[in-house]
XYZ file of C-alpha atoms in Angstrom:
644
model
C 0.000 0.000 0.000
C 2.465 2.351 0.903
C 4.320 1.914 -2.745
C 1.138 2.295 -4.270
C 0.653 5.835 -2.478
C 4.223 6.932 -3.624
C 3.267 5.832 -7.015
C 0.499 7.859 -6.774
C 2.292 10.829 -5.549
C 4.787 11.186 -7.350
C 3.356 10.011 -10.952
C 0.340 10.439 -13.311
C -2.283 13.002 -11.135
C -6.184 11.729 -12.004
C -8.479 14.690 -11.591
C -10.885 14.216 -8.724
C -13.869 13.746 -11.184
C -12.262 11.899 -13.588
C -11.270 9.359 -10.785
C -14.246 9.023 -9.026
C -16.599 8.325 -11.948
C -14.574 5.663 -13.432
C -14.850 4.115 -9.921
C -19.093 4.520 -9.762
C -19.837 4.926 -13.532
C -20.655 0.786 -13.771
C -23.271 1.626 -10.967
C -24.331 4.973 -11.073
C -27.462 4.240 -12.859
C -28.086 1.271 -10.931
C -29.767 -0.198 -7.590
C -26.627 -1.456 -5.523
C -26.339 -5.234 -5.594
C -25.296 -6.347 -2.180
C -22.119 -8.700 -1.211
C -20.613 -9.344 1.301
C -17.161 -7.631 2.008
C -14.347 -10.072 2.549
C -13.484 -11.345 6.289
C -10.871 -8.887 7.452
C -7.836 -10.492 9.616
C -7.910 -8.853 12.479
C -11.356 -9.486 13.183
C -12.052 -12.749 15.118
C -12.835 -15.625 12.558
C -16.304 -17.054 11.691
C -15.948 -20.572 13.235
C -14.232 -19.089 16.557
C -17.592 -16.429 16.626
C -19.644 -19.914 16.188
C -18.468 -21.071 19.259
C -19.732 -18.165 21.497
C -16.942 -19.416 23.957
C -16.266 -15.835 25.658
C -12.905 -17.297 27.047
C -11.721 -18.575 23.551
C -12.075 -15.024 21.847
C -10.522 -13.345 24.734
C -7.228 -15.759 24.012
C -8.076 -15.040 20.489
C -7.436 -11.161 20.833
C -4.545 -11.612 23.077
C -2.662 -13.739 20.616
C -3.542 -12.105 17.335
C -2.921 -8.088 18.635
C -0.135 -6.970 16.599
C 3.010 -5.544 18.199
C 2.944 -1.702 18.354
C 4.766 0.372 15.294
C 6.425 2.694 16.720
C 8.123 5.541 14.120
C 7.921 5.713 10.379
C 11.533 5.887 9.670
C 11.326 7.259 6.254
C 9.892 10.877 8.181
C 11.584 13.963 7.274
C 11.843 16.700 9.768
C 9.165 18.897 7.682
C 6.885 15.529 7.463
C 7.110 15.253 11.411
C 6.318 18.851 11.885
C 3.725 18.776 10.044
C 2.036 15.868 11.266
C 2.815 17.400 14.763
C 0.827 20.406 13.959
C -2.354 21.337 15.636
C -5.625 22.790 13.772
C -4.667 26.307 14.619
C -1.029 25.678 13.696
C -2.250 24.535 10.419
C -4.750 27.047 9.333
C -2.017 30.341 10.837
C 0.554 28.083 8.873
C -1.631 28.239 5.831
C -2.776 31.849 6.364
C 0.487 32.775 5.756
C 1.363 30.534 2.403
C 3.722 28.675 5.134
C 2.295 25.422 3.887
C 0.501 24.244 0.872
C -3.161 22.255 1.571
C -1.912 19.386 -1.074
C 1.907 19.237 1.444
C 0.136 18.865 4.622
C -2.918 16.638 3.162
C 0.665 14.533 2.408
C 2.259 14.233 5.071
C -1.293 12.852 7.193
C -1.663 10.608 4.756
C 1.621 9.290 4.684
C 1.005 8.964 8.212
C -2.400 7.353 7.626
C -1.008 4.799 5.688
C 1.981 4.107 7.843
C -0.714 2.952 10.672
C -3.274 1.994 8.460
C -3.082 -1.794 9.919
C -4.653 -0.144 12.881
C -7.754 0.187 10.923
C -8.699 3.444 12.282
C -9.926 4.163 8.738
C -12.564 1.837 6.092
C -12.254 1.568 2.500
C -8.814 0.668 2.125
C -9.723 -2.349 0.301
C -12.544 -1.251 -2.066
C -11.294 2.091 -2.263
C -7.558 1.815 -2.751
C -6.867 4.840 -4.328
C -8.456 7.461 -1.735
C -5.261 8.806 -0.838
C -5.088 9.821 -4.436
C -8.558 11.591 -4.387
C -8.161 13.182 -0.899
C -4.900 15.109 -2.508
C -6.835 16.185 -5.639
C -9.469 17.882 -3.195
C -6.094 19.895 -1.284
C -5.222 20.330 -4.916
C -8.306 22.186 -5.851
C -7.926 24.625 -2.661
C -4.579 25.271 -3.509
C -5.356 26.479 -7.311
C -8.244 28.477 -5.867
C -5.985 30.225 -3.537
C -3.877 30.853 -5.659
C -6.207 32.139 -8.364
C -8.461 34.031 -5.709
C -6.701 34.686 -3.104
C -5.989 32.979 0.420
C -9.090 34.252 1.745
C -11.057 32.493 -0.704
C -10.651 29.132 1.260
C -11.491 31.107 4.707
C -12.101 29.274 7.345
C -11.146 26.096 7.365
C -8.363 26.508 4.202
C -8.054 22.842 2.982
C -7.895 21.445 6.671
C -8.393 17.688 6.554
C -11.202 16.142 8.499
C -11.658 12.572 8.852
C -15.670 11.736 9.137
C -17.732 9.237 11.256
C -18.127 6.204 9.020
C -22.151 6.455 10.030
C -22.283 9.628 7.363
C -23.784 9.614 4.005
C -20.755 10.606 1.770
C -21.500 10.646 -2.506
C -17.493 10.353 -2.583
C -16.647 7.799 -0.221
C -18.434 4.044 0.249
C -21.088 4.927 2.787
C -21.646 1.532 4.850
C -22.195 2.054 8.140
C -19.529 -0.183 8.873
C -21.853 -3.010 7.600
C -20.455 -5.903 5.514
C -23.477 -5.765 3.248
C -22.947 -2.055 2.177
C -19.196 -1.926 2.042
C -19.305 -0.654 -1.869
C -22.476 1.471 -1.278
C -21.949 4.864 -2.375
C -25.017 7.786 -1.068
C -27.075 9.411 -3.408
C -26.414 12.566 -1.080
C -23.982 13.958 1.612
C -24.853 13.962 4.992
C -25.378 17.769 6.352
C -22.239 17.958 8.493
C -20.164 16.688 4.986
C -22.232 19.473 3.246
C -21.240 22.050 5.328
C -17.522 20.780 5.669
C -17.336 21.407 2.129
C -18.732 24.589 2.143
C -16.186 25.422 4.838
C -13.309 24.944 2.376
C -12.373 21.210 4.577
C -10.895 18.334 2.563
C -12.910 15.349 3.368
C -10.038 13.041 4.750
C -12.043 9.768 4.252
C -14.144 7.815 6.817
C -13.127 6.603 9.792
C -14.225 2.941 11.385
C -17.394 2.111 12.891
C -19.446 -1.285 14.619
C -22.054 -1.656 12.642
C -24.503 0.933 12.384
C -22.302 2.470 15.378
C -24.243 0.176 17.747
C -21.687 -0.951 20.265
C -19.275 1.103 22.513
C -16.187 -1.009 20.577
C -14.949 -0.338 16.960
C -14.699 -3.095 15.222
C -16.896 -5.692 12.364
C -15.495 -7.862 9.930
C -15.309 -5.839 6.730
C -12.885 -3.572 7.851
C -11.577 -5.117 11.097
C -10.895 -4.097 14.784
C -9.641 -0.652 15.537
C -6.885 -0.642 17.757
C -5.497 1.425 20.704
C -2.326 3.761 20.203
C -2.018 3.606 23.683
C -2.138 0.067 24.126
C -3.514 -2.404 20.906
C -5.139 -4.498 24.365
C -7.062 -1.512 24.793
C -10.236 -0.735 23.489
C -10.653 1.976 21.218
C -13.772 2.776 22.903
C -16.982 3.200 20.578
C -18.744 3.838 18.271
C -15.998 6.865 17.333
C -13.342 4.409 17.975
C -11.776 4.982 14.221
C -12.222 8.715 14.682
C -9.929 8.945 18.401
C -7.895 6.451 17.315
C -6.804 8.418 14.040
C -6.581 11.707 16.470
C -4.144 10.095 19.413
C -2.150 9.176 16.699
C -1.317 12.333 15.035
C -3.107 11.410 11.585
C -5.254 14.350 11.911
C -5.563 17.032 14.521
C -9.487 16.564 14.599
C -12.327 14.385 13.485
C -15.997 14.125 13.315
C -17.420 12.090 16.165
C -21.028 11.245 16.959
C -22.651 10.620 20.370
C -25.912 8.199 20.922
C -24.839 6.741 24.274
C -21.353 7.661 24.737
C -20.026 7.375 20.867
C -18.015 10.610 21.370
C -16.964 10.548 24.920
C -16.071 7.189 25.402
C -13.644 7.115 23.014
C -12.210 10.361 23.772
C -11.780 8.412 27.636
C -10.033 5.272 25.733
C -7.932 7.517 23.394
C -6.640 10.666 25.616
C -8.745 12.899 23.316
C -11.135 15.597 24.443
C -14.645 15.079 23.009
C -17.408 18.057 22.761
C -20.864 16.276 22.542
C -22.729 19.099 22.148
C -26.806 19.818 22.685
C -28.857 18.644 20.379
C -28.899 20.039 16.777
C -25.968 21.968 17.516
C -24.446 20.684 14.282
C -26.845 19.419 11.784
C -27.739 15.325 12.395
C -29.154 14.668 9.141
C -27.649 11.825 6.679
C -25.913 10.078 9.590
C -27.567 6.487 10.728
C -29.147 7.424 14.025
C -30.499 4.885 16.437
C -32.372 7.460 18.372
C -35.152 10.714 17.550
C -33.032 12.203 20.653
C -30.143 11.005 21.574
C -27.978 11.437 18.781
C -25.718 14.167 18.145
C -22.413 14.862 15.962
C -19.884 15.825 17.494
C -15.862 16.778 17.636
C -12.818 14.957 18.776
C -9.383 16.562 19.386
C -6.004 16.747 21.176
C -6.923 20.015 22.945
C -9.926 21.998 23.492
C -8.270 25.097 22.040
C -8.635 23.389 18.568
C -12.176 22.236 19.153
C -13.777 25.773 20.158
C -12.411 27.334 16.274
C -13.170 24.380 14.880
C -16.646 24.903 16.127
C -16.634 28.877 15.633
C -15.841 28.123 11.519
C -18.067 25.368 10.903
C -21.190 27.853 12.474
C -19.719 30.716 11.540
C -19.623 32.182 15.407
C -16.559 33.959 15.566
C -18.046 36.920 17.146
C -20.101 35.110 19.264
C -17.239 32.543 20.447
C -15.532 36.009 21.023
C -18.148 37.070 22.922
C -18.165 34.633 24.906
C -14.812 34.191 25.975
C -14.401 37.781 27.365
C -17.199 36.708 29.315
C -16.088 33.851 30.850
C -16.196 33.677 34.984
C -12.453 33.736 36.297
C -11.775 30.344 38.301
C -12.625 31.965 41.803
C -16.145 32.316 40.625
C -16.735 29.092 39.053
C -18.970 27.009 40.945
C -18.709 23.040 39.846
C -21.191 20.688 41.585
C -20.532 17.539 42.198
C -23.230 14.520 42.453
C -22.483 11.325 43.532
C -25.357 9.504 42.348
C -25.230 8.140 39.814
C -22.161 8.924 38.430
C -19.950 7.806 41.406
C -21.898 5.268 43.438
C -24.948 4.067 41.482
C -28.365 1.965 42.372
C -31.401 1.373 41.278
C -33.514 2.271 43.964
C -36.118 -0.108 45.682
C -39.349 -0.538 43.925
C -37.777 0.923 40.868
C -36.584 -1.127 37.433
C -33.777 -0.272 35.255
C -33.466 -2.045 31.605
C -30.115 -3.255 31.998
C -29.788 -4.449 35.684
C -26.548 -3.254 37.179
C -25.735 -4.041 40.792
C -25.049 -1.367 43.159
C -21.722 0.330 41.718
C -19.100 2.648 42.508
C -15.967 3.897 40.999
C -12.866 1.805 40.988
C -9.804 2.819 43.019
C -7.596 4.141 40.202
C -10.942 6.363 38.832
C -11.188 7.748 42.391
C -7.768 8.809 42.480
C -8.306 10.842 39.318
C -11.670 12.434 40.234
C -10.280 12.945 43.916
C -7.231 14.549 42.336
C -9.293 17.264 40.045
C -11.687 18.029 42.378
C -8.329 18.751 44.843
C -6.761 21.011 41.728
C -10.063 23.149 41.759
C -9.955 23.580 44.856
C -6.649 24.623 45.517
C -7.212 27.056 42.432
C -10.166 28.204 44.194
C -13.082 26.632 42.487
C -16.431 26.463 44.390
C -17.264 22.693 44.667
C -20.575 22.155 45.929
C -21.498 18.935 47.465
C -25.210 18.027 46.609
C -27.529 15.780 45.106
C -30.692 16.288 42.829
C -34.071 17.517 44.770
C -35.983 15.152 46.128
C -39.971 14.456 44.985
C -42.667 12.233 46.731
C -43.425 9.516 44.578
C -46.821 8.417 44.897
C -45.730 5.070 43.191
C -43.322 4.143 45.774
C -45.054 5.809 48.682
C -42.009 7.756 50.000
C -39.621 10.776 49.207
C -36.853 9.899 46.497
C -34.103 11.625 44.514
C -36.139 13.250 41.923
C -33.878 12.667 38.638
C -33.841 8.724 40.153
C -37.711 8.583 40.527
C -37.927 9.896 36.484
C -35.458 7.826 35.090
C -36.438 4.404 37.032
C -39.772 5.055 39.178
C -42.283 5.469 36.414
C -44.847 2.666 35.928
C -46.377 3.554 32.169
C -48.817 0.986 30.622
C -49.185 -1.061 33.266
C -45.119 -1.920 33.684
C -41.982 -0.251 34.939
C -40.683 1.800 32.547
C -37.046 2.965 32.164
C -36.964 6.050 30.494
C -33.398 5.772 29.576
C -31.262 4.945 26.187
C -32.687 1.603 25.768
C -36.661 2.424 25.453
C -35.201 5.419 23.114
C -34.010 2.471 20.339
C -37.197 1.616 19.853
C -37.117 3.221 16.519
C -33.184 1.965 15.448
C -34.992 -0.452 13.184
C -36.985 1.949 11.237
C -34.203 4.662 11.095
C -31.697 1.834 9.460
C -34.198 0.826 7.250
C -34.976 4.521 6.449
C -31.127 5.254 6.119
C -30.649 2.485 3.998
C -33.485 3.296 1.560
C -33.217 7.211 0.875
C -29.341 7.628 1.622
C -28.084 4.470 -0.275
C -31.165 2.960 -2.294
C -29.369 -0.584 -1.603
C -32.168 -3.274 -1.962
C -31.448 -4.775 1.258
C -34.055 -6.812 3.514
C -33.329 -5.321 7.732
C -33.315 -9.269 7.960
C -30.718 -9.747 5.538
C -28.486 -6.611 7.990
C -29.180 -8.168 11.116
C -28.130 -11.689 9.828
C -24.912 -10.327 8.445
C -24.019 -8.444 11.778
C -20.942 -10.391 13.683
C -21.483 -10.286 17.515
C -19.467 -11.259 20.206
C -19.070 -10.930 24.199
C -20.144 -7.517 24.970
C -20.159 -6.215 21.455
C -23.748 -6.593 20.148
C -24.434 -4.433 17.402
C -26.688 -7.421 15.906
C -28.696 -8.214 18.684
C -28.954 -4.643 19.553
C -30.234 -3.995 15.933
C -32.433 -6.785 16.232
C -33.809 -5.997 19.794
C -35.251 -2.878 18.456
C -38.764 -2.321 17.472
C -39.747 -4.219 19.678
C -40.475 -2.380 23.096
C -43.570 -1.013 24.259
C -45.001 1.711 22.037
C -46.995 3.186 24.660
C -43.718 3.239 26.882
C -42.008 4.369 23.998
C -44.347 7.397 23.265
C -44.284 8.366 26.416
C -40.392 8.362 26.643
C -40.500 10.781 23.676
C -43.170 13.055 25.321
C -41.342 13.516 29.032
C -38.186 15.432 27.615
C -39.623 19.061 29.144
C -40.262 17.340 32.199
C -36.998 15.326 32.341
C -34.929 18.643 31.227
C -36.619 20.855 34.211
C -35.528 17.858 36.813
C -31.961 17.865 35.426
C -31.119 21.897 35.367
C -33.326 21.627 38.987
C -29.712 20.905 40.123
C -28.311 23.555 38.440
C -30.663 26.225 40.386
C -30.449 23.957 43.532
C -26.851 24.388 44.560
C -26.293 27.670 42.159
C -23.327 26.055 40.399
C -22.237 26.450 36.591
C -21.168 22.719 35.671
C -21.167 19.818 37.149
C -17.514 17.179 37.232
C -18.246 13.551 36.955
C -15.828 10.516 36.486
C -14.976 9.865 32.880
C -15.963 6.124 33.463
C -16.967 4.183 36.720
C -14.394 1.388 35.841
C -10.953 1.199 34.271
C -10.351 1.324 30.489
C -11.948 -1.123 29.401
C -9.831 -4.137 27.332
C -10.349 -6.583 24.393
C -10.324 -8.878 26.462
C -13.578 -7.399 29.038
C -15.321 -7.082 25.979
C -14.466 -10.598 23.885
C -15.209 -12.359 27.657
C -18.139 -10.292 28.623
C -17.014 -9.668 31.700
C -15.151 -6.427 33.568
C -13.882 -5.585 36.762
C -16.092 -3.783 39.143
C -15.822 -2.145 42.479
C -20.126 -3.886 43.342
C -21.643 -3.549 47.160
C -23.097 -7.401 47.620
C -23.733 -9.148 51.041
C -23.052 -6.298 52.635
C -19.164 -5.165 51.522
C -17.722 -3.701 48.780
C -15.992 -6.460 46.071
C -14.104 -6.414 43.062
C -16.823 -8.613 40.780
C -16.126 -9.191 36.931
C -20.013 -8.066 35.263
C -20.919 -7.226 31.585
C -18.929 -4.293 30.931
C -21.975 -3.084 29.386
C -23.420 -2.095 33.134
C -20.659 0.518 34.101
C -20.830 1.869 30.266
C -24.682 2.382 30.644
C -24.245 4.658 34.216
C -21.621 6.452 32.538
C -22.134 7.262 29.181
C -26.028 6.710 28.554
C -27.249 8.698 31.324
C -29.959 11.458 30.596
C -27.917 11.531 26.902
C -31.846 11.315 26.002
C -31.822 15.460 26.497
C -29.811 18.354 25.244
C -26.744 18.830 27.710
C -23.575 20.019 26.456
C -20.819 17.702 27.634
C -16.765 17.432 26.822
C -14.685 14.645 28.123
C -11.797 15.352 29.757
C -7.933 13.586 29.354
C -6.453 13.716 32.594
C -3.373 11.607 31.750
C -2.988 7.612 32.494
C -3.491 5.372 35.976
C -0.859 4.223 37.774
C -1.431 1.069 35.307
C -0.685 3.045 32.237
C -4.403 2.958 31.509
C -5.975 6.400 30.324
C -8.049 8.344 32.117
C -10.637 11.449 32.368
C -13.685 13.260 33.582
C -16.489 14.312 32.124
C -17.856 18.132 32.432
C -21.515 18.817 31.733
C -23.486 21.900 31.369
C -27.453 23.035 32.110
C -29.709 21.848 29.191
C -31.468 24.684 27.393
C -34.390 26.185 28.774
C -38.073 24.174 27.691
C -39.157 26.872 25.645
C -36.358 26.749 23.300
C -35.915 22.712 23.161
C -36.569 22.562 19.481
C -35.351 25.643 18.433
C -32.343 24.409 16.241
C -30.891 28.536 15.549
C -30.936 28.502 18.849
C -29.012 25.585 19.365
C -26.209 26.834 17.608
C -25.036 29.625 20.186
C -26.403 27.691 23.437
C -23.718 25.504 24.178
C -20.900 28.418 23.885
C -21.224 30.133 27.581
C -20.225 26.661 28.623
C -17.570 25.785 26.497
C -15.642 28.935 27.452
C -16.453 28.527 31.456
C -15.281 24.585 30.501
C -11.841 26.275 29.263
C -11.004 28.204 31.953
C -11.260 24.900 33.963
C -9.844 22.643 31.613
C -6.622 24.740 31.353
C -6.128 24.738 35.174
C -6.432 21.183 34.833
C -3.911 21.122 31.741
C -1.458 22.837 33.654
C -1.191 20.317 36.883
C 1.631 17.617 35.358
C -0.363 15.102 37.046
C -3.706 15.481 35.485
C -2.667 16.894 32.065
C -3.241 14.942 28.794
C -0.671 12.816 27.834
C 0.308 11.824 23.979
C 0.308 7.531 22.674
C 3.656 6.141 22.445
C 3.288 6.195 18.595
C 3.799 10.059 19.222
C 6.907 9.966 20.179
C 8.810 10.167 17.420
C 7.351 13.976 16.506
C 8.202 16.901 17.491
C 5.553 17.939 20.301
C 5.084 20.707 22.699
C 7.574 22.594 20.822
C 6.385 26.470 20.133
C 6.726 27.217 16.565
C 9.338 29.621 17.337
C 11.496 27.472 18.421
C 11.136 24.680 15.440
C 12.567 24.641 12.039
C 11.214 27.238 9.700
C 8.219 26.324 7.555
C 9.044 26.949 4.166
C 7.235 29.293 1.931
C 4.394 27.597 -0.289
């Protein structure tokens, strides 16, 4: 592959059109005949999966994770600068003819392809010549700069993204990460590709997904398992796995992300990457396969927050109003953080009540505790407010007696004659549907749902199939009802907010350690679980930690950003999660003003997160497949970058 790319760069130079149509024109006018994509290596093989021996594909993954790469040898000191670069060293760089887009598009994908066997990107196989077409687009900017002016790629100037595999791309096979669709091509972008385009971006291909992004792992079996740059036994966390992955190591300086039930923030936890899940509608959802009407939300994923909040300004065009914003952000001393311990720290389902996925009584393990203890002590000592306080309490006629009020709504309901969780799981009632909808309009593959779910490859705790499958299948009245509490639900969860007077709240990144391979392929994790009376170390689905963590209340509009807050004493990475009040009721589906909600608490976030930053102990640290650039050097003090 990589001789292939040099060919490609250094001889005959297709034009982008010319290119792509000779790759769709024998099924552009056509209804996409489905195949299956070939069996990928480093997914676990057919007859092992058959088995359904958890134990067996745990030893599987252990003996078949490749050894680490560390370095590209063949780097010049320009290609590691460059690849060191952040977003806003890039687009200066670029505003000042420093760089061209087609020499920095070249040096991430020489990168790209360096680690591709960590499968952080799809397509390599049906689409072997993307590098190619990602250069013509940086090719394109460049001759309009140069014909127009610099300002005529303003704001993004050629910058290239990498985008969630679960987005409708007309360039780029659009699968999902499905076997089935592998050589689908959409009819139509998705409206975060759309306005990447518009904001002069090169589309840097599409990053690995499960299938249909239904799992909080990366992997399926036509186009492999993602791994970890910090440690291939690692999870890359899900279902954004491809998109962290490619940002820890240094193959872009940002990537589109999408959230559901953690998709974003978990791995941005797994990966050392800080991940904005914004509100709702913040950035436009459309053309991306959603399992949800309201959970799911695009998002960003970075190696700082200072690239994420320009990132964010250009896309909306909100450079005033990030400005805005910043000059009025509170100084530390009058931030007030508040600080719940249920259920984010210790969590149960309270008696009488019912939750979907049955966890035990739970609380964070020793090495998460140490984090959490150590930035709430940072704060402190900086002279944060932290306020010590739970959600109001309401009398719930159901249970007879007084109860945490955001508990009582989320697992004290009885609605059609049952309990009712009115969590993530009731929510995917509709997955089904929206696949099948996805499928149809975006693709126009003649595919039976049957013939998808059949296809899907589960394992352990990954179970994107029977997840998929499981849907459409709940209780419509519960289901209806879920859709129809969100006022009530938002009211209960900013009641804290007004409660204890505080501006965010600071929870644990994840109640357990990083999760591994082999947690997953076992179906099993260590947890710190209260039975008979004293606190144990008990191995449980690693699904049950996940669901506290990441799926709470992601059913309304709260502005969240994970965290990296360095590794555990076990090398393991770590972080914490900060999370803002949801928009008002009156202006839940008001998407214009979605766009400018979420920016009072990004800037108070930043004014935290870079007192954080600066404590050695808590401050993000880079994968060992870093270390061979350049990093943390100012520009000043690095080699010149050549005029372009």
């Amino acid at each position: 592959m990589m001789d292939e790319l040099s060919a490609y760069f250094e001889g005959t130079r297709l034009s982008p059109w010319s290119w792509w149509c000779s790759e769709r024109s024998s099924h552009e006018d056509e209804v996409p005949v489905q195949k299956r994509s070939s069996w990928k290596e480093s997914f676990p093989p057919q007859e092992l999966l058959d088995t359904e021996d958890g134990e067996r594909i745990a030893a599987w993954f252990s003996q078949h994770l490749p050894a680490m790469r560390l370095g590209d040898k063949t780097l010049t000191a320009r290609e590691k600068q460059l690849q060191a670069m952040s977003l806003r060293d890039y687009i200066s760089a670029r505003q000042q003819c420093e760089v061209t887009c087609e020499e920095y598009a070249k040096a991430l994908l020489k990168r790209m392809m360096h680690y591709s066997y960590m499968n952080a990107f799809m397509y390599l196989d049906n689409m072997p010549h993307q590098t190619e077409y990602i250069l013509e687009q940086a090719r394109d900017l460049d001759k309009k700069a140069r014909e127009e002016g610099i300002s005529a790629i303003a704001p993004l100037y050629g910058l290239p993204v990498p985008v969630k595999g679960t987005m409708a791309t007309t360039d780029f096979p659009s699968s999902a990460g499905h076997g089935l669709l592998h050589d689908c091509y959409a009819k139509m972008d998705a409206g975060m590709v759309t306005l990447l385009r518009s904001k002069h971006a090169v589309i840097m291909g599409k990053t690995n997904v499960p299938d249909f992004a239904a799992s909080f792992t990366t992997a399926n079996y036509s186009n492999g398992c993602t791994l970890n740059p910090y440690d291939h036994g690692l999870l890359p966390g899900g279902s954004s796995g491809g998109a962290a992955s490619a940002v820890a190591t240094y193959i872009a300086p940002l990537a589109l992300s999408e959230d559901t039930g953690g998709s974003t923030r978990m791995p941005a936890l797994q990966n050392q990457c800080f991940g904005y899940d914004p509100s709702r509608n913040h950035y436009p959802n459309d053309g991306n396969a959603a399992i949800t009407f309201t959970n799911d939300q695009v998002g960003l994923l970075a190696r700082s927050l200072e690239d994420i909040l320009p990132m964010d300004a250009a896309l909306l065009g909100l450079e005033a109003e990030h400005a805005a914003a910043r000059a009025g952000a509170p100084a530390l001393r009058d931030i007030r953080v508040g600080l719940p311990q249920w259920p984010f720290v210790e969590f149960f389902v309270p008696e009488g009540c019912h939750s979907s996925f049955g966890q035990p009584h739970m609380r964070i393990s020793d090495a998460v505790a140490a984090k959490y203890e150590a930035v709430k002590g940072s704060l402190g000592s900086a002279g944060v407010g932290l306020v010590e306080g739970e959600w109001p309490t309401t009398y719930s006629s159901q249970l007879g007696r007084e109860i945490n009020s955001l508990a009582e709504i989320m697992y004290g309901r009885i609605v059609n004659g049952k309990p009712c969780d009115t969590g993530l799981l009731t929510s995917t009632h509709s997955f089904s549907g929206q696949v099948a909808q996805w499928v149809s309009i975006y693709l126009g593959a003649e595919v039976s749902l049957s013939d998808l779910i059949s296809d899907i490859r589960d394992f352990g705790d990954h179970q994107p199939g029977h997840f998929l499958e499981g849907s459409g299948k709940m209780d419509e009245s519960q289901f209806r009802y879920v859709m129809a509490i969100q006022p009530e639900v938002v009211r209960i969860y900013n009641s804290y907010f007004n409660t204890h007077n505080v501006d965010v709240i600071l929870l644990p990144g994840l109640m357990c350690d990083a999760i591994t391979w082999k947690d997953i392929a076992s179906g099993a994790c260590p947890v710190r679980v209260f039975e008979d009376g004293e606190w144990i170390i008990k191995e449980i689905p690693s699904m049950m930690p996940v669901s506290v963590s990441m799926f709470t209340l992601k059913n309304i509009p709260i502005p969240k950003i994970m965290v990296p807050t360095g590794l555990d004493e076990s090398g393991r990475p770590t972080g914490v999660q900060l999370w803002g009040r949801a928009p008002p009721v009156e202006q839940l589906y008001d998407d214009e003003y979605a766009k400018t909600f979420d920016l009072a608490f990004l800037h108070t976030a930043k004014v935290l997160i870079d007192s954080l930053q600066n404590k050695p102990s808590l401050k993000r640290v880079d994968a060992p497949v870093a270390a061979e650039l350049r990093l943390g050097m100012p520009r000043s003090e690095s080699a010149p970058l050549g005029g372009a």
